[in-house]
Amino acid sequence: MSDWIIETHRLTRDFGSLRAVDQVDLQVRSGSIHAIIGPNGAGKTTLFNLISGYLKPTSGRVLLRGQDITRVPLHRMAHLGIGRSFQITNIFPTLTVLENVRLAAQARGRDNFRLWTSAAKLRAYTERALAALHQVGLHERALQIAATLPHGDKRRLELAILLAGDADILLLDEPTAGMATEQVPMLLELLRGIRQGTNKTILIVEHNMSVVMSLAETITVMHQGRVLAEGSPAAISANQAVREAYLGTAFAGGQP
Amino acid sequence: MRDRFTSSQWAGLTLIGGLIIFPFVVSLFTGQPVESGVPKFWQGMLIQVFILAVFAMSYDILMGYTGILSFGHALFFGTGAYTIGILLKHAGWDLGSALLAVIVIAIIQSLIVGLLSLRVSGVYFAMVTLAFAQMFFLLAEATDFRQWTGAEDGLQSIPVPAWISPTTERLRFYYVTLAFAIIMYLLARQVVNSPTGRVMMAIRDNETRAKVLGYHTLTFKLIAITVSGVMAALAGAFNALWNLNANPAVLGVGTTINALLMTIIGGVGSLIGPMLGAGVIQLLGYWLNVFFGPSWPLLFGIVYILIVLFLPYGIVGTWRLRSAGWLAMWRERSRSLIRFFNHP
Ligand SMILES: Nc1ncnc2c1ncn2[C@@H]1O[C@H](COP(=O)(O)OP(=O)(O)O)[C@@H](O)[C@H]1O
Ligand SMILES: [Mg+2]
């Protein structure tokens, strides 16, 4: 067995004549925090969509613990331990905040087909949901309708949904985008806590360089659908090609 | 504190209490015996409301809770009506077994329709269900089966057991249908509040997200269509018992549109709303007919447009949103309506 929990082999996805992801070979070490960076349109979200089964590739393969999962249907992915959050908030707007998160907890359990119990009585799921809401600091809004949350709180809800799903591999697509700046330390602490307390793997797309540099063990840089460079934060910040292609001055400021 | 009722539970219990004593209240006010005349007439009116209420509620489980738009809901209602009629009249079954058969057939029918049509969604699903309903409508009208279905004349004089005859035992029939509506409501409420029901609501809101969470959404949609189909079929069966007949119109588009109207007028996704909507449509239709004669459907159309304008979330939905400045909305909408008539 290799150390890689997720591997992609020459993963490619076309949208018409546009090649959004181009022959990407990615290896994610089990239990690590692995960041993917790159300019807008580099193909990061598409790569996430391919790994999480949201989109099917034009060619190439996705392996989970060495097993090919390229053709696994979307709804099976959560049960294989792959969970994700979305760059563009993707929630259940007319349900309460608590219900949004509870549904994520319930999905992994065995009570989905119990017509004669009331959902509210399944305490274990409610407790797991409340714990996730506590972690992101949204518990006071538990009974609010999700659509009525301010944008930044919706971003935190998105995060709580991911946490309640209890996935082994967490794919976070720009979690800080749209989040209030004062919430960013919460996110950092949360992800560090997950890294230290569990054996979960975190794959994160993020534009906030201070987040990336202080969290990630490995960074993959994408550009125009391809992998431009890969390495430790120090190696990436020293990489001349990366600086030229993308990072520029903003990058220097983000060094740890 | 826990064993106290909430205000909406009190409202429900009061409503049920009112409906239980209703026949005797009418009898008291008119001075006529409860078993005949005006009291009997009004029992009949409410019996139809109860039956339509269950039908509308079944539609709400599909449209309001799972977000599935169907144009063929009459299929289940009509099949329930014909099933019980044929079994009582031609097969000589007893009422209990016939009702059981209605349930079994509805389950099979919903699963088949669901599996064949849930592969497409939105308006495409609606059109496929419409095609199914029209197929059965044509089947009911087909002269080849006249000896069982009565073809275009319908299935006449269904032999309803004497103890529950809607003509001679009207009061008993009234209480049976009232109990039927209450039981169906409680069952439906249980379903939507169950873990399964919550997944249905998640699918209504965002089906792909539900899949990402790990739900095989087709299974949940099949459960929704089956629960809804069985309820609609039972309502159809009671409708046949009440009318003592079943004719092709119960399978027609008009029957589906009726369910759609009742659900929208009452309030989508509230169960109780569509039941109230059934009452509004039935009683409004009656009074418009009394006061305006045969042109009443035209007036009904106007009333319907006004309801959609002023109660955009239906009776129950608008009531629940009452804090959200509906008075301001009404003022605004009345103004634009007046403006429209001044300068059309
Ligand atoms: N569903 C889609 N249909 C067509 N083009 C798409 C789709 N999703 C992404 N793209 C295109 O693919 C490219 C990569 O997009 P994306 O993966 O979202 O980049 P990133 O997340 O790195 O900003 C962009 O040019 C984008 O316009
Ligand atoms: Mg993106």
XYZ file of C-alpha atoms in Angstrom, chain A residues 13-212:
200
model
C -11.719 17.334 -18.268
C -12.871 19.282 -21.312
C -15.721 21.770 -21.519
C -16.304 21.922 -25.252
C -13.013 23.070 -26.698
C -11.733 24.275 -23.335
C -9.464 21.892 -21.418
C -10.166 22.907 -17.809
C -8.080 20.147 -16.238
C -5.184 18.829 -18.282
C -3.428 15.527 -17.493
C -3.193 16.181 -13.782
C -1.238 13.693 -11.662
C -1.897 14.510 -8.043
C -0.907 12.575 -4.947
C -2.328 13.383 -1.567
C -0.661 11.932 1.514
C -2.954 10.337 4.065
C -3.457 12.550 7.119
C -1.899 15.639 5.556
C -3.117 19.109 4.708
C -2.563 19.624 1.016
C -3.294 22.969 -0.619
C -4.031 23.679 -4.258
C -3.425 27.203 -5.416
C -3.438 28.976 -8.741
C -5.076 31.935 -10.481
C -8.799 32.076 -11.240
C -9.722 29.700 -14.012
C -6.707 27.450 -13.333
C -9.035 24.446 -12.963
C -8.933 23.989 -9.180
C -12.683 23.725 -8.689
C -12.997 21.430 -11.684
C -10.308 19.196 -10.201
C -12.304 19.054 -6.952
C -15.449 18.271 -8.922
C -13.647 15.362 -10.574
C -12.207 13.961 -7.353
C -15.513 14.212 -5.492
C -17.507 12.595 -8.307
C -19.485 15.768 -9.001
C -18.208 15.677 -12.584
C -16.920 12.758 -14.627
C -13.539 13.169 -16.327
C -13.019 13.208 -20.074
C -10.093 10.866 -19.456
C -7.858 9.741 -16.627
C -8.543 8.106 -13.286
C -9.128 8.916 -9.633
C -7.895 6.439 -7.018
C -8.933 6.274 -3.383
C -6.539 4.178 -1.254
C -5.416 2.574 -4.494
C -8.965 1.702 -5.641
C -10.340 3.188 -8.834
C -13.342 5.406 -7.963
C -13.612 7.252 -11.269
C -17.025 5.793 -12.143
C -18.519 5.683 -8.669
C -21.872 7.545 -8.614
C -22.031 10.833 -6.729
C -24.183 9.647 -3.818
C -21.712 6.844 -2.991
C -18.792 9.228 -2.470
C -19.890 10.367 0.992
C -20.063 6.732 2.067
C -16.497 6.192 0.847
C -15.474 8.960 3.205
C -15.119 11.828 0.744
C -16.816 15.059 1.790
C -16.620 18.489 0.253
C -17.620 22.085 0.642
C -18.412 24.371 -2.245
C -16.846 27.608 -3.371
C -20.309 28.911 -4.248
C -22.509 28.291 -1.229
C -24.611 25.215 -1.814
C -27.130 24.678 0.981
C -30.822 23.848 1.560
C -32.255 27.374 1.599
C -35.745 26.823 3.056
C -34.633 24.525 5.874
C -33.245 25.692 9.191
C -29.520 25.954 9.790
C -29.734 23.007 12.173
C -31.677 20.904 9.661
C -29.070 21.622 6.974
C -26.340 20.246 9.204
C -28.453 17.436 10.682
C -29.104 16.103 7.187
C -25.364 15.773 6.667
C -25.022 13.777 9.892
C -28.054 11.613 9.112
C -26.767 10.776 5.633
C -23.983 8.668 7.103
C -26.266 6.846 9.561
C -28.780 4.045 9.287
C -32.003 5.886 10.005
C -32.763 7.324 6.602
C -35.707 5.031 5.991
C -37.471 5.270 9.322
C -40.883 6.670 8.541
C -42.308 6.135 12.017
C -39.834 8.108 14.068
C -39.687 11.837 14.107
C -36.430 13.260 12.782
C -36.230 15.611 15.746
C -36.135 12.608 18.093
C -32.947 11.204 16.610
C -30.792 12.871 19.223
C -27.427 11.576 18.042
C -27.706 13.428 14.734
C -28.986 16.587 16.324
C -26.126 16.527 18.810
C -23.546 15.982 16.106
C -25.080 18.841 14.124
C -25.045 21.159 17.131
C -21.426 20.249 17.821
C -20.484 21.147 14.236
C -22.395 24.440 14.540
C -20.511 25.158 17.765
C -17.213 24.521 16.012
C -17.942 27.191 13.420
C -19.631 29.476 15.942
C -23.053 29.337 14.356
C -24.991 27.535 17.118
C -26.951 30.638 18.090
C -28.475 30.710 14.642
C -29.462 27.038 14.642
C -33.184 27.654 14.255
C -32.940 30.352 11.606
C -33.949 29.589 8.013
C -30.724 29.091 6.063
C -31.659 31.466 3.234
C -31.934 34.358 5.678
C -28.329 34.065 6.893
C -25.874 36.802 5.911
C -23.383 35.697 3.275
C -20.480 35.164 5.666
C -22.607 32.964 7.914
C -23.651 30.877 4.924
C -19.963 30.195 4.332
C -19.669 28.948 7.899
C -22.809 26.855 7.448
C -21.200 25.265 4.406
C -18.272 24.362 6.657
C -20.514 22.958 9.416
C -22.292 20.737 6.849
C -18.913 19.339 5.838
C -17.856 18.743 9.463
C -21.107 16.968 10.378
C -20.648 14.594 7.449
C -17.640 13.160 9.272
C -15.698 12.440 6.102
C -12.142 11.037 6.191
C -11.109 13.263 3.329
C -12.278 16.855 3.428
C -12.223 18.858 0.218
C -12.569 22.562 0.980
C -13.035 24.898 -1.979
C -12.033 28.433 -0.953
C -13.563 28.287 2.527
C -12.540 31.851 3.381
C -14.051 33.380 0.227
C -16.862 35.633 1.415
C -16.122 34.896 5.048
C -15.609 37.821 7.431
C -11.880 38.438 8.080
C -12.334 37.966 11.822
C -13.597 34.441 11.129
C -10.421 33.344 9.366
C -8.513 32.503 12.613
C -11.488 30.298 13.590
C -11.043 28.390 10.351
C -7.308 28.031 10.881
C -7.801 26.736 14.391
C -10.497 24.370 13.213
C -8.356 22.852 10.486
C -5.327 22.585 12.782
C -7.514 20.848 15.347
C -8.658 18.344 12.731
C -5.062 17.793 11.624
C -3.817 17.137 15.134
C -6.757 15.345 16.676
C -7.706 12.966 13.869
C -6.295 11.061 10.960
C -8.337 13.034 8.461
C -6.887 14.303 5.221
C -7.582 17.871 4.144
C -7.388 19.046 0.563
C -7.938 22.762 0.341
C -8.197 25.320 -2.450
C -7.490 28.727 -1.016
C -6.575 32.213 -2.192
C -5.659 33.549 1.224
C -1.884 32.985 1.209
C -1.409 33.344 4.944
C -3.894 30.510 5.453
C -2.166 28.339 2.877
